[in-house]
Every structure is written in structure tokens, then in C-alpha cells.
Tab-separated table of C-alpha atoms and ligand atoms in Angstrom:
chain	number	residue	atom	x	y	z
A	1397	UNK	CA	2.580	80.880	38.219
A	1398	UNK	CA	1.108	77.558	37.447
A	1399	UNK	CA	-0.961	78.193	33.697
A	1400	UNK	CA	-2.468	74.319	33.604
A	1401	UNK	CA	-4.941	72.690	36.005
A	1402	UNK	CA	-4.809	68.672	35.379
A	1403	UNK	CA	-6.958	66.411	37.410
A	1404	UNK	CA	-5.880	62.591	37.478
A	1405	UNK	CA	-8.905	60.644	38.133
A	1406	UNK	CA	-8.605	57.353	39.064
A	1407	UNK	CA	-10.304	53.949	41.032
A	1408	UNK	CA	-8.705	50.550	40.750
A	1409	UNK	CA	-5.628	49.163	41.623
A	1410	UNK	CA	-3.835	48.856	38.006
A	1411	UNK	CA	-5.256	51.865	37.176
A	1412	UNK	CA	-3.371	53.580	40.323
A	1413	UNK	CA	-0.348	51.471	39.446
A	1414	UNK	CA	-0.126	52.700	35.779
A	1415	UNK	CA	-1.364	56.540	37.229
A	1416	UNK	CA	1.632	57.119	39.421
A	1417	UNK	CA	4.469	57.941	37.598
A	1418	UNK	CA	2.162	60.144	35.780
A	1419	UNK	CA	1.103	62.336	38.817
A	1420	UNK	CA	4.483	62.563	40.054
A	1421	UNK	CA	5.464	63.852	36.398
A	1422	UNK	CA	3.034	66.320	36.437
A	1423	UNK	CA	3.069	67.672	40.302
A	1424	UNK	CA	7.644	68.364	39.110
A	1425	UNK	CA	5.719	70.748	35.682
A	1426	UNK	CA	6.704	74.130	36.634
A	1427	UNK	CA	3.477	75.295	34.249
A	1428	UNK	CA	1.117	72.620	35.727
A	1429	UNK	CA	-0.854	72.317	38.834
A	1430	UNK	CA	-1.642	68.816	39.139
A	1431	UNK	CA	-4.590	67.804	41.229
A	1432	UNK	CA	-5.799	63.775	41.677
A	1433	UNK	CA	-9.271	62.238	42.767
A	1434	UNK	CA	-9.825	58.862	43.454
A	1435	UNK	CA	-13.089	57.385	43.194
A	1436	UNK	CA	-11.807	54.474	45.790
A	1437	UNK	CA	-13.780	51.880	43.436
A	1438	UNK	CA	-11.157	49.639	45.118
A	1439	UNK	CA	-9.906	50.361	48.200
A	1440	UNK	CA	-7.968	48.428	49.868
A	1441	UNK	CA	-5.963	47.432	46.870
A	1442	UNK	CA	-5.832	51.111	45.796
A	1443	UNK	CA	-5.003	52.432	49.114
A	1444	UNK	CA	-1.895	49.658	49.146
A	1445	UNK	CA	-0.751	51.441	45.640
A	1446	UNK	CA	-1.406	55.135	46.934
A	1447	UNK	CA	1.275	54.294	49.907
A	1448	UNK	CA	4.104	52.921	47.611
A	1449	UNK	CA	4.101	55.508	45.630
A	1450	UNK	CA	3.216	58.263	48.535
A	1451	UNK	CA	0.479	59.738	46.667
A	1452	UNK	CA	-2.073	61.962	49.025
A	1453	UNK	CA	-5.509	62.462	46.602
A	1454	UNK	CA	-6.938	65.880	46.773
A	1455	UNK	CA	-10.316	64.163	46.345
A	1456	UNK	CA	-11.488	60.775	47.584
A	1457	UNK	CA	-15.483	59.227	46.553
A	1458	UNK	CA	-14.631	56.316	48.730
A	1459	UNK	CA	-17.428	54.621	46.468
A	1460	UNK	CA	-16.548	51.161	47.065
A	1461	UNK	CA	-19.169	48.780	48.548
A	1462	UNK	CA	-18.945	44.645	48.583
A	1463	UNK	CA	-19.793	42.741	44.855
A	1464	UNK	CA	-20.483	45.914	43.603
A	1465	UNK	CA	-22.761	46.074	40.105
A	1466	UNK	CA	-21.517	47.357	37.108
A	1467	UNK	CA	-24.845	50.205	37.192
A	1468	UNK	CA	-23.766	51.267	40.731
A	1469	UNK	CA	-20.137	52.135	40.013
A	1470	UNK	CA	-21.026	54.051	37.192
A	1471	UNK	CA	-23.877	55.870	39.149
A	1472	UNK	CA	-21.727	56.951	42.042
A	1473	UNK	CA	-18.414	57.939	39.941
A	1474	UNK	CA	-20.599	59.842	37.820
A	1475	UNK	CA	-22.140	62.378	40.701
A	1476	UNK	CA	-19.047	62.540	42.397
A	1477	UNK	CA	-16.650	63.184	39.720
A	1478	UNK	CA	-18.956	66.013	38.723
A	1479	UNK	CA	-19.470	67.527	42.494
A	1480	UNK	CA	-15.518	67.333	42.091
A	1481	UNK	CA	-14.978	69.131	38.501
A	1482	UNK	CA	-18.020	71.770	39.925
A	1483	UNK	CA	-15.594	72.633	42.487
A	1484	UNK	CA	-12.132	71.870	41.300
A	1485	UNK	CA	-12.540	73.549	37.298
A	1486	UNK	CA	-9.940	71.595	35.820
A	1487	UNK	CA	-8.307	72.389	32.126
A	1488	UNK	CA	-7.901	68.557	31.371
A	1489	UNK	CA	-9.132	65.547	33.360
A	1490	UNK	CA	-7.090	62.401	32.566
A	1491	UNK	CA	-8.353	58.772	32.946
A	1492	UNK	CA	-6.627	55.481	32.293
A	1493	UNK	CA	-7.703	52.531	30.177
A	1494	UNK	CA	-11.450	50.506	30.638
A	1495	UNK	CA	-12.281	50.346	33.921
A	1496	UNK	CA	-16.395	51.963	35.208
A	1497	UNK	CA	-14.252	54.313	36.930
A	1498	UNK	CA	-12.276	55.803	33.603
A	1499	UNK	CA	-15.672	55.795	31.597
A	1500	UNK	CA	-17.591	57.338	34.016
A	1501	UNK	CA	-15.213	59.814	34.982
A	1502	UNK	CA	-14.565	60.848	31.401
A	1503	UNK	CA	-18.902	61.089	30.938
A	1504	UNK	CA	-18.840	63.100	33.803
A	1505	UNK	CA	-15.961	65.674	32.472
A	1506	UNK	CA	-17.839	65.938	29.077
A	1507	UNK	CA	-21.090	67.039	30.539
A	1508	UNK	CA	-19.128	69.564	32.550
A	1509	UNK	CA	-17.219	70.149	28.909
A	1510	UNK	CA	-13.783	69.737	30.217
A	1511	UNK	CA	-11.240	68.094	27.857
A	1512	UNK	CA	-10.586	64.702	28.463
A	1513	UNK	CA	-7.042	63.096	27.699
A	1514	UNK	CA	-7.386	59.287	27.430
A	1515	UNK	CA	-4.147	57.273	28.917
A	1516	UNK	CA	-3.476	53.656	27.540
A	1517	UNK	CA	-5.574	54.814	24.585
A	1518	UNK	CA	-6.647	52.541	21.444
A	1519	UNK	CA	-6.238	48.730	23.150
A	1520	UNK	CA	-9.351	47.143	21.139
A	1521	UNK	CA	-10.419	43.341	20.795
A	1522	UNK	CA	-13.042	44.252	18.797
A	1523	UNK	CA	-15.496	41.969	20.988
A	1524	UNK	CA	-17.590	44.157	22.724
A	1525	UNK	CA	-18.655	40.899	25.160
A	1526	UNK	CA	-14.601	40.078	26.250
A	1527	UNK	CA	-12.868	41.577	27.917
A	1528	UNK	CA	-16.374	42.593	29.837
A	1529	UNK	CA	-17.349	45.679	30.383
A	1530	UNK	CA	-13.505	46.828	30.041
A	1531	UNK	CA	-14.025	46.618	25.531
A	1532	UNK	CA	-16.742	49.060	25.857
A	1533	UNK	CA	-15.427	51.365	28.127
A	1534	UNK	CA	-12.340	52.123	26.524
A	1535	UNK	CA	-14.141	52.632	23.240
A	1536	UNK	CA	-16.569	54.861	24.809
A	1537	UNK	CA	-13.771	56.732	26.141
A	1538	UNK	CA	-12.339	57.056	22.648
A	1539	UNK	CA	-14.984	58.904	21.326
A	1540	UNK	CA	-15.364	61.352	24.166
A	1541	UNK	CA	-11.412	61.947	24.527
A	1542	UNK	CA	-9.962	65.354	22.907
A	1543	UNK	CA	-6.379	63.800	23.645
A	1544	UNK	CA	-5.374	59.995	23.425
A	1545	UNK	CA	-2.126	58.676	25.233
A	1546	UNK	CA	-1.391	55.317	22.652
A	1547	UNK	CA	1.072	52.857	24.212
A	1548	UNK	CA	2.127	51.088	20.519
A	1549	UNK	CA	1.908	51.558	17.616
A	1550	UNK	CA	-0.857	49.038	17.176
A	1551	UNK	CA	-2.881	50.869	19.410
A	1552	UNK	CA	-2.794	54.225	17.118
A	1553	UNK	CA	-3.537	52.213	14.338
A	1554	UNK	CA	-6.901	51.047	16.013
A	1555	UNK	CA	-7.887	54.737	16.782
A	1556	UNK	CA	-6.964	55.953	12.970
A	1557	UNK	CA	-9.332	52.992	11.547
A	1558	UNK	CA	-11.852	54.688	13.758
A	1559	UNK	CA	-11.411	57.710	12.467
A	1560	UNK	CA	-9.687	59.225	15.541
A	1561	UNK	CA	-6.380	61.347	14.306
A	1562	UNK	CA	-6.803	64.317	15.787
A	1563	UNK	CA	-4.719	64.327	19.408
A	1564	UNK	CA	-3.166	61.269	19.019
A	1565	UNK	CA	0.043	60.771	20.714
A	1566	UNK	CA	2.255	57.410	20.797
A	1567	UNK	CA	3.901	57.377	24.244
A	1568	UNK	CA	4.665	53.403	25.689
A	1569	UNK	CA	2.777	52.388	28.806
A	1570	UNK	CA	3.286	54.305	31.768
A	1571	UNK	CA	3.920	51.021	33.658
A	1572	UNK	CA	7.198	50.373	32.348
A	1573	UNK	CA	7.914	53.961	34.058
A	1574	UNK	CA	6.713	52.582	37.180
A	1575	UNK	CA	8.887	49.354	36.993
A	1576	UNK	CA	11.896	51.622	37.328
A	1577	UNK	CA	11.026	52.214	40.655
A	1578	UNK	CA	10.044	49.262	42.163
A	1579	UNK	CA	12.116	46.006	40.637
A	1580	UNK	CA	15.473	45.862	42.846
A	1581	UNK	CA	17.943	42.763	42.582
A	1582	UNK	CA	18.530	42.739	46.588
A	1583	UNK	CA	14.367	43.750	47.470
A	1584	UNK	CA	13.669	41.515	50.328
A	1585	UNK	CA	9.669	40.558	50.746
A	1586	UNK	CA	7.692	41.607	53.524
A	1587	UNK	CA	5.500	38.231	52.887
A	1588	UNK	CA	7.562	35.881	54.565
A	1589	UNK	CA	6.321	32.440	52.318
A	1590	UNK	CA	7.883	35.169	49.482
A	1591	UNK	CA	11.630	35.151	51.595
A	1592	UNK	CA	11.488	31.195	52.132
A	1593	UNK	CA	10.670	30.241	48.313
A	1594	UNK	CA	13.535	28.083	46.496
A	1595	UNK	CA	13.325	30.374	43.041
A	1596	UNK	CA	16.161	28.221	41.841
A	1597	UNK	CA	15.782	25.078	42.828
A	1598	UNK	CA	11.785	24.711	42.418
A	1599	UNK	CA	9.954	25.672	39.488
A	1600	UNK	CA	7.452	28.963	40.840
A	1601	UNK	CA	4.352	29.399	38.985
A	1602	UNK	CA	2.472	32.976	39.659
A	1603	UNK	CA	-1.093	33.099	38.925
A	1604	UNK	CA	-3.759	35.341	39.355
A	1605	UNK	CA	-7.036	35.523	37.626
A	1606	UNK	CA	-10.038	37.767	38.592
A	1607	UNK	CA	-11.575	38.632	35.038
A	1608	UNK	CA	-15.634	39.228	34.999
A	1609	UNK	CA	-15.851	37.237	31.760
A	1610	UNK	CA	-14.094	34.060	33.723
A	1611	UNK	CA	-16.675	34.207	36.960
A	1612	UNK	CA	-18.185	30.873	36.651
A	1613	UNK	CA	-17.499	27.991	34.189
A	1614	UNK	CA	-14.124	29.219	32.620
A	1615	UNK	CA	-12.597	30.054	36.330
A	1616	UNK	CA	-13.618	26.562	37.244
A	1617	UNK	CA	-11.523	25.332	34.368
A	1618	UNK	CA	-8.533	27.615	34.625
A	1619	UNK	CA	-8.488	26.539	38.284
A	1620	UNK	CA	-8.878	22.627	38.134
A	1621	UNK	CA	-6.236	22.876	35.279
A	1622	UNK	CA	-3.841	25.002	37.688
A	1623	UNK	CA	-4.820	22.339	40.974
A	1624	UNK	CA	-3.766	19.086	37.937
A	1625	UNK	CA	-0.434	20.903	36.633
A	1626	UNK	CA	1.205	21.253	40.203
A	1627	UNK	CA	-0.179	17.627	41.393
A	1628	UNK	CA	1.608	16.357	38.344
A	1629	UNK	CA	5.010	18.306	38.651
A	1630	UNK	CA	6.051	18.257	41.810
A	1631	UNK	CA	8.966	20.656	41.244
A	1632	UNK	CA	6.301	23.599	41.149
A	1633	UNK	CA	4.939	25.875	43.682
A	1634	UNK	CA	1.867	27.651	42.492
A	1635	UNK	CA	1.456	31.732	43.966
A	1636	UNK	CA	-1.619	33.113	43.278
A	1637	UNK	CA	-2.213	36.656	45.132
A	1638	UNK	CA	-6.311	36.345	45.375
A	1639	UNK	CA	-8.198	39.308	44.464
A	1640	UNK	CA	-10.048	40.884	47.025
A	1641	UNK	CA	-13.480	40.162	45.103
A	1642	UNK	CA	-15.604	37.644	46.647
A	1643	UNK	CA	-16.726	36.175	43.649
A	1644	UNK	CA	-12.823	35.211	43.033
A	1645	UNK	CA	-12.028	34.180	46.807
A	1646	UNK	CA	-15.342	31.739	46.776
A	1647	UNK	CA	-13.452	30.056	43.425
A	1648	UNK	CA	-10.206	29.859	44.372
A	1649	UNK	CA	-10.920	28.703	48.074
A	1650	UNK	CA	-12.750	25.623	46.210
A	1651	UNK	CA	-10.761	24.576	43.668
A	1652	UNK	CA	-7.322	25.271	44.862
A	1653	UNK	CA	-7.232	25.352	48.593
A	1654	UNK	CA	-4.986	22.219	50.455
A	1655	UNK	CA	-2.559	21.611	48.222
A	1656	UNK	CA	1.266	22.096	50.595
A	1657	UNK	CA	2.432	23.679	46.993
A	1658	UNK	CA	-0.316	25.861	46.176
A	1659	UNK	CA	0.154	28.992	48.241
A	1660	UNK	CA	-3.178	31.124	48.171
A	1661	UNK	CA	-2.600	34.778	49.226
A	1662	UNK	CA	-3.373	38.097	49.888
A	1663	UNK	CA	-2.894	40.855	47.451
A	1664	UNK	CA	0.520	41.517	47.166
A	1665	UNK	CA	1.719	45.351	47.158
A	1666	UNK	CA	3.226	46.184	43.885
A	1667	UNK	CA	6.514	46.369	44.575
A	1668	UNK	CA	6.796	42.699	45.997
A	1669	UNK	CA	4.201	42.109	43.438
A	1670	UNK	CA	7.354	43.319	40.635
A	1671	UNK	CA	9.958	41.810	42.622
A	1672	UNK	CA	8.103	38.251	42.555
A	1673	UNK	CA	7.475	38.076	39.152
A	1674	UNK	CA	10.712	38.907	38.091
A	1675	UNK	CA	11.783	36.043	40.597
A	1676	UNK	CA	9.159	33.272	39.385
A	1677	UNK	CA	9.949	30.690	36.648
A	1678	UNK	CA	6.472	31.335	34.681
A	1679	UNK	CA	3.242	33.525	35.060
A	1680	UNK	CA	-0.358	32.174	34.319
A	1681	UNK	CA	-2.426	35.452	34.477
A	1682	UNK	CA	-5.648	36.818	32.721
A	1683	UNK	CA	-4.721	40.419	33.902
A	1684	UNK	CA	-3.954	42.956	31.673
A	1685	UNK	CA	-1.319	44.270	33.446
A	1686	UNK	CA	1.346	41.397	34.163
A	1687	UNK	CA	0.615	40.902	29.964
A	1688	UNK	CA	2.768	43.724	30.247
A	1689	UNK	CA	5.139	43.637	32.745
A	1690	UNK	CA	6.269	40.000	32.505
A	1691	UNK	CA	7.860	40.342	29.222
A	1692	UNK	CA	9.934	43.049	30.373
A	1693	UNK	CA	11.497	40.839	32.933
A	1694	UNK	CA	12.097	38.178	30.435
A	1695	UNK	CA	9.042	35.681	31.702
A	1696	UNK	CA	6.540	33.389	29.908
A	1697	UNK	CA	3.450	34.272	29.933
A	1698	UNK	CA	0.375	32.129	29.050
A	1699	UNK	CA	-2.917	34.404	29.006
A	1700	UNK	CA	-6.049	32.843	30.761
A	1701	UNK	CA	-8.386	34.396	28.214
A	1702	UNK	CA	-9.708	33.526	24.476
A	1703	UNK	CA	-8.234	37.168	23.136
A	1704	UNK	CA	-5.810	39.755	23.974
A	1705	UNK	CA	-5.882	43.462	23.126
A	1706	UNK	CA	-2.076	43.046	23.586
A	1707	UNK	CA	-0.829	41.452	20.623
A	1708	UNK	CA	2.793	42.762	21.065
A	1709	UNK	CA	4.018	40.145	22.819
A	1710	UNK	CA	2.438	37.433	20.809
A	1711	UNK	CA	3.862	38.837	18.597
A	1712	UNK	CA	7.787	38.834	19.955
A	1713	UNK	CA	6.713	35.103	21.324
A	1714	UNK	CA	6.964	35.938	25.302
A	1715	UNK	CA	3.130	35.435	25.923
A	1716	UNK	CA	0.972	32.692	24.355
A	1717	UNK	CA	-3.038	33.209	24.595
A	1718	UNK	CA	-4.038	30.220	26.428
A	1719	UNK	CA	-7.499	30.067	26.387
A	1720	UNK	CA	-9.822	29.223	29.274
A	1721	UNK	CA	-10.433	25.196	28.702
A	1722	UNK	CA	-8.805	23.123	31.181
A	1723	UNK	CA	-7.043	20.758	28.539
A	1724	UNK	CA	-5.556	23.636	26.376
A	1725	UNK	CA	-4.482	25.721	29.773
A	1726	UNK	CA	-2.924	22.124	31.102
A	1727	UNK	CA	-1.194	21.251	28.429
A	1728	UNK	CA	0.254	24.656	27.376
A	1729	UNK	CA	1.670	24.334	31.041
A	1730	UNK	CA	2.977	21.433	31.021
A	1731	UNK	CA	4.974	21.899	27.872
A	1732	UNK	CA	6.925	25.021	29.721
A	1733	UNK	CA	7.466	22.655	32.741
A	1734	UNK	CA	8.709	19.693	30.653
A	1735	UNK	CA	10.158	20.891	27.653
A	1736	UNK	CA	13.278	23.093	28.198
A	1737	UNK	CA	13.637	24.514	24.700
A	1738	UNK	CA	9.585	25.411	24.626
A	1739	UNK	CA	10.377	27.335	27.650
A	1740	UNK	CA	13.984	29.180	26.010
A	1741	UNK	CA	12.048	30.243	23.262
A	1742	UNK	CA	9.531	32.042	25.466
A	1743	UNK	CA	11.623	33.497	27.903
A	1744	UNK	CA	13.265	36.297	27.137
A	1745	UNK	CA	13.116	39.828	27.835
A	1746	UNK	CA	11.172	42.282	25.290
A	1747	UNK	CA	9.703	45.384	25.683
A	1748	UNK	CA	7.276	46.198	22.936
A	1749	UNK	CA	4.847	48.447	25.750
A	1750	UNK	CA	7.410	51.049	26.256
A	1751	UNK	CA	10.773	52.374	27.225
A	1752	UNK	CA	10.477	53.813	31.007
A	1753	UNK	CA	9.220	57.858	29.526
A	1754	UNK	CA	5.703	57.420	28.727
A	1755	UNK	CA	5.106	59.939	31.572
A	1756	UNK	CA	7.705	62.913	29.871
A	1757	UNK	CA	6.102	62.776	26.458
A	1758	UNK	CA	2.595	62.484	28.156
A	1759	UNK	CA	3.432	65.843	30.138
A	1760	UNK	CA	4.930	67.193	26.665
A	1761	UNK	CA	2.162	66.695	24.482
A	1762	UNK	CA	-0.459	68.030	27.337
A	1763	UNK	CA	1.622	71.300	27.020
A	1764	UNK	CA	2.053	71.338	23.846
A	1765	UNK	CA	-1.659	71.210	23.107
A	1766	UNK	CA	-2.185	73.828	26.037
A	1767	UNK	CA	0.514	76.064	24.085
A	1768	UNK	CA	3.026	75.272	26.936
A	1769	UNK	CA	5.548	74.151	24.859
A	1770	UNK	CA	6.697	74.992	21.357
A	1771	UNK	CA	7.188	71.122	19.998
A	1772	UNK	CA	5.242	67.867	20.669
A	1773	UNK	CA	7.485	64.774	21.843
A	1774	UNK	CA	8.779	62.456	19.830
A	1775	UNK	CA	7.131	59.567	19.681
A	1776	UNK	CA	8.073	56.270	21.178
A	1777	UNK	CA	9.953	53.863	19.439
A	1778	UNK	CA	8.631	49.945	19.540
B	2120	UD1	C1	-12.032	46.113	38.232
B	2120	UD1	C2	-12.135	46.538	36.772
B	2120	UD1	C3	-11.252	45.664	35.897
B	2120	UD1	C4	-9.825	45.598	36.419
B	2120	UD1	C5	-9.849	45.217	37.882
B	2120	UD1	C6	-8.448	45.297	38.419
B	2120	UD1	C7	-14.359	47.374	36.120
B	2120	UD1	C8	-15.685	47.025	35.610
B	2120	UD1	N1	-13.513	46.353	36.319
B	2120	UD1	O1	-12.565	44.803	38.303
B	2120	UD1	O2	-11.224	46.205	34.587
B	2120	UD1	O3	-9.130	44.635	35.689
B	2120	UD1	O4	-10.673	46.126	38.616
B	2120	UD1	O5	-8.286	44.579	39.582
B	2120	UD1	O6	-14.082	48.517	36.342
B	2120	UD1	N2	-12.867	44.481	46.477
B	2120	UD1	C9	-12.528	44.706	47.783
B	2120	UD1	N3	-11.465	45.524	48.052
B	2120	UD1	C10	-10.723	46.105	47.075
B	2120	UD1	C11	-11.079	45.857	45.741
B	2120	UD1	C12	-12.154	45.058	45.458
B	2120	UD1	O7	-13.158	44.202	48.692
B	2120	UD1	O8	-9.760	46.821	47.372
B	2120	UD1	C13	-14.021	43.604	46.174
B	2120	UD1	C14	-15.375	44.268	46.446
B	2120	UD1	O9	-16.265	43.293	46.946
B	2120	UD1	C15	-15.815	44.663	45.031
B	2120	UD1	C16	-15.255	43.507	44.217
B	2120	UD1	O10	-13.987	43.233	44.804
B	2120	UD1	O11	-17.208	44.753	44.943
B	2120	UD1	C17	-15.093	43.756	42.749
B	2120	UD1	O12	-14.442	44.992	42.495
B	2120	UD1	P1	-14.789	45.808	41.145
B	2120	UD1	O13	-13.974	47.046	41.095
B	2120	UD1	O14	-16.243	45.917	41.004
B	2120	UD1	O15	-14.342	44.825	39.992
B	2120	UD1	P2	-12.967	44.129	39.680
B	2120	UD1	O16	-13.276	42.716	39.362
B	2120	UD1	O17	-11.970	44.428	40.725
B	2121	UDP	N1	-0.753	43.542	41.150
B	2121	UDP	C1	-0.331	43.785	42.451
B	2121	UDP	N2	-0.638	42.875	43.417
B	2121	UDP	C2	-1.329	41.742	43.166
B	2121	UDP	C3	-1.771	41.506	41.833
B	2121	UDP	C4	-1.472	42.440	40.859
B	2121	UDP	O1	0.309	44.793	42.722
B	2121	UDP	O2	-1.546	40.956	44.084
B	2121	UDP	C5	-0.428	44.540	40.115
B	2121	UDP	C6	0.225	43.993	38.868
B	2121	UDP	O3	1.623	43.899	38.995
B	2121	UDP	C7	-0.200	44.999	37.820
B	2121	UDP	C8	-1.587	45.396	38.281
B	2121	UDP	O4	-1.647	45.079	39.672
B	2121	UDP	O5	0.604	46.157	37.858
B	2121	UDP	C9	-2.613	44.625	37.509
B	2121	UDP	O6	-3.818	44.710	38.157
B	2121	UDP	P1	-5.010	43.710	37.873
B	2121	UDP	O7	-4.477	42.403	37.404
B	2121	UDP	O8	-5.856	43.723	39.091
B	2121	UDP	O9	-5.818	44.460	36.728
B	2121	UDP	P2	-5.723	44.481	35.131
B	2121	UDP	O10	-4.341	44.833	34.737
B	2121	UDP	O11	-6.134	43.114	34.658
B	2121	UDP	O12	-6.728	45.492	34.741
């Protein structure tokens, strides 16, 4: 007799990514019936991350239309997610991180006054203008959230100077759970230019960059900076998986298209997406995701942005912040390609955003604050 309804609501690719484990946790709860809507705010790149991990949604907006605005995601996620919680009644609806899809699916379970627990909880910058809209979303989410999912320690620490105590449970990142499953030594790529690369003999740079706050100016830089480092190493062959987003295609087909080294592609799925980047020599990235999962696999990292709400690892010395000015993101990657103790110092493996059972103690502290279970889980330790 199942004595917890969960709904998993969900749009974009990382958020899909970093949502798996977690449904797959809850669907094996004895005491849990686990239901999942997607709001399809992606689709194509959510739909790759849906088969991988052989998730079937019980719900699906499909809301997804080309260069969408900001005002129409949030319209459309907000009807549907509450034709959705009319129908479905959940206990708890869960959302993950910043994205239009996790605020306006959390707005949409408070005016239906269903709990809300909040996974990747407390990442801050503190500048409401970068990362764009993604700082105020998660904020938002913050204050509407009766149950908060923290992946570090720093990230409680944010919520508690906010006066947010109540609820708050310190769990890792869910993605490390998902890297179990998809980094394998003998994985053999489905992208062919992925089976031909020399990973020891050349140097293999993986990029991507498809941040809101770089359309424009700071993209052109990033990009004429990436175009000058592999013209002036010729050991180096530049991946960069494009984004499905126009705005990002139109940028990358003009400042790094022919170039024999520079190898613009489609999105990769996420497990040759895992199995690449623990193959490459460096990544150049202003995702939030690879800020994550590079580290674990022992890469460099320099961050194509002027902040990160990851300071962790800054902090252990695997990820530097870049910047977005084509001298500083030039010469930051030329030092890695030139300077072998620069690059030793960098590259090794850390794993300040979690241990691989974010998803356990997530399931145990929902139950726990259902009265499914007598104890809440220990927390993680950094
Ligand atoms: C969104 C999130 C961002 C996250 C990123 C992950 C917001 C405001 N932004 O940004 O936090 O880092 O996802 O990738 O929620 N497109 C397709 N097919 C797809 C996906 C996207 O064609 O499968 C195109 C569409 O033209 C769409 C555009 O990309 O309009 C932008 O997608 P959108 O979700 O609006 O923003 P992202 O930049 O992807
Ligand atoms: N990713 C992927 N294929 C790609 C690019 C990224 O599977 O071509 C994965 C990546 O490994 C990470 C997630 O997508 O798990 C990050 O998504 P993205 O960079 O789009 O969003 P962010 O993390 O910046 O919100």
C-alpha cells in the first residue's frame, strides 16, 4: 500500500540528467508512489536523457517552441503543471535547481498548496543579473520550498543566512549518482569523430557554452579566444557539442566553423557526453553541470563566466573562473597547454558535490518528514 504520492517535475536537459537517479530511487520506495511530468521545455535534448535512463513520464506539456521567451515558458509551465497537480493530487512535488521550468512548477504547486521539496537547493551568486534568469529562480524557489535538498555544505550555509532552517537537508548532487551509471573504461562512442580521436597523443579540448548572460558580446569573445588557442597549438582538437538553441548555433557557426581541428557537433547523449569528458585533456565550459562533473574525473576546468555559485572546486583548485574576455580566456588556456606543472596542479580528481547517494538520503528525509521513517539521513560528508 503505497502511503506517499511524489511528483518529479522537470524540463531541461541537466535538469533530467540530475532528476534520474532520483525517480528511479523513488519508483524502488515500497511507501512511495512516484509519478514524473515533464514540461518538455527542451525536447529533443530531454527526450535524448529520458531514453538513457528509460524513464516513461506520466505527464508530458510538450511546451517547447523555437527561441522561446523567458514570459512564455513560465506562462505555459504554469497552466499545465496546475491542470497536472488538479488531476494527479500529489503529497510533494519536487523540482531541481533554476531553470523557468523549476520556478514555475514550484509557483504552480503553491497555489494548489502542495509541498514543494527543492533539489540542488541554496547555489546563490548573489547577482540577481548572472547567472540570468537561473539566480532568481532558485531564490524564488527557496522561499516557496517546505523541503530543500543542499548539495554542500556551502549551499546550507546560504539558505541559513536567509533565514531558511527549517527542512534543510545536506545530501551531495544527485549527478554524481548518475555518473555511476554512465562512465565505463571500455564505452565505445556512437559518434564516430568520438572513436577516431587520438586522446593520447593530441591534446582534446571540450567546450560548450550556451549561457543567456553570454548571447552576444561575451560569446563573441569566448569564441574568437577558443578559434586563436587551437590555431596557435596545433596539438589540440577543440569538441564543442552545440546547443540546440539558435541563438548559440548562429555564434558558433561564425566564429568557429572551418577550422580541420575544431569539431562542431550535435548534442551529445549523456553517457558519451561522461565518457568524453573523462577522455579529454581539458574542459572550457560555462555550464553548470560539467562545473561538477569534471572534477570528479580528475579534469581542469576553466569556467566561461565572471562568477560561479560553485565555489567548491575553486576551492580544491580543479576549476579556475575564467571570465568572458578573450585575453583572460586565451591566456588561462594557453598556460594549461604550455605549462605542464600549471596543468598537474589542476588536474586531479575531487569530489566536493557528492559521494554517488544523494538520491538515498533524498528518499530518507522525504519519509522522514512524511513520518515514513523513524530517523533522517545522515548528512553528506564534503
Ligand atoms: C535552459 C535553462 C538554463 C539551462 C539550460 C540547459 C532557463 C531560463 N534556462 O536554457 O538554466 O542551463 O536550459 O541547457 O530555464 N532548443 C531546441 N531543442 C531542445 C532544446 C532547446 O530546439 O531540445 C532550442 C529552442 O529553440 C529553444 C532554445 O533552444 O527555444 C532555448 O531553450 P531554453 O530552454 O529557452 O533555454 P536554454 O538556453 O536551453
Ligand atoms: N550534456 C550532455 N550533452 C551535451 C552537453 C551537456 O549530455 O552535449 C550534459 C552534461 O554532461 C551535464 C548537463 O548536460 O550533465 C549540463 O547541461 P547544460 O550544460 O545544458 O546545463 P547547465 O548545467 O549549465 O544548467
Amino acid at each position: 500500500m503505497k502511503q506517499l504520492r511524489v511528483m518529479t517535475i522537470f524540463g531541461t536537459r541537466p535538469e533530467a540528467i540530475k532528476m534520474a537517479p532520483l525517480v528511479q530511487e523513488l519508483s524502488r520506495r515500497p511507501g512511495v508512489e512516484s509519478l514524473c511530468c515533464v514540461t518538455a521545455q527542451h525536447r529533443e535534448m530531454l527526450d535524448a536523457v529520458l531514453r538513457i535512463f528509460r524513464l516513461q513520464p506520466d505527464y508530458d506539456l510538450d511546451i517547447m517552441e523555437p527561441r522561446q521567451t523567458l514570459s512564455t515558458i513560465t506562462s505555459k509551465c504554469l497552466t499545465g503543471v496546475e491542470r497536472v497537480l488538479q488531476e494527479a493530487r500529489p503529497d510533494l512535488v519536487l523540482v531541481h535547481g533554476d531553470t523557468s521550468t523549476t520556478f514555475s512548477a514550484a509557483l504552480a504547486a503553491f497555489y494548489q498548496q502542495v509541498k514543494v521539496g527543492h533539489v540542488e537547493a541554496g547555489l546563490r551568486t548573489y547577482d540577481k543579473y548572472s547567472p540570468f534568469p537561473e539566480e532568481m529562480n532558485r531564490t524564488l524557489v527557496g522561499d516557496i520550498a517546505d523541503l530543500h535538498f543542499c548539495p554542500t555544505p556551502a549551499n546550507r550555509e546560504n539558505l541559513t543566512r536567509e533565514g531558511i532552517q527549517e527542512g534543510v537537508f545536506l545530501t551531495g548532487n544527485t549527478v554524481i549518482d548518475a555518473m555511476a551509471t554512465t562512465v565505463r573504461k571500455d564505452f565505445s562512442f556512437t559518434t564516430e569523430l568520438l572513436n577516431e580521436l587520438d586522446y593520447q597523443g593530441r591534446r582534446v579540448i571540450l567546450v560548450t557554452c550556451h549561457r543567456r548572460e553570454n548571447y552576444g558580446e561575451p560569446m563573441a569573445h569566448i569564441m574568437t579566444a577558443l578559434r586563436r588557442l587551437v590555431e596557435d597549438h596545433p596539438e589540440t582538437e577543440l569538441v564543442y557539442p552545440v546547443h540546440l538553441s539558435p541563438v548559440v548555433r548562429e555564434a558558433a557557426g561564425q566564429y568557429l566553423s572551418g577550422h580541420p581541428r575544431i569539431h562542431l557537433i550535435d548534442p551529445l547523449d549523456v553517457e558519451e557526453m561522461h565518457n568524453l569528458m573523462a577522455r579529454c585533456y581539458l574542459v572550457m565550459t560555462d555550464s553548470g553541470g560539467l562545473q561538477e562533473e569534471a572534477p570528479a574525473l580528475g579534469k581542469p576546468v576553466l569556467v566561461l563566466r565572471r562568477e560561479t555559485e560553485r565555489p567548491e572546486a575553486v576551492a580544491a583548485g580543479t576549476v579556475k573562473l575564467a571570465g568572458t574576455e578573450e585575453e583572460a580566456v586565451y591566456r588561462l588556456g594557453a598556460e594549461l597547454l604550455e605549462d605542464p606543472e600549471a596543468y598537474a596542479k589542476m588536474a586531479h580528481a575531487v569530489n566536493p558535490y557528492g559521494d554517488g547517494r544523494a538520491c538515498e538520503r533524498i528518499g530518507d528525509a522525504i519519509e522522514w518528514s512524511f513520518g515514513l521513517r523513524p530517523e533522517p539521513p545522515e548528512p553528506f560528508q564534503a
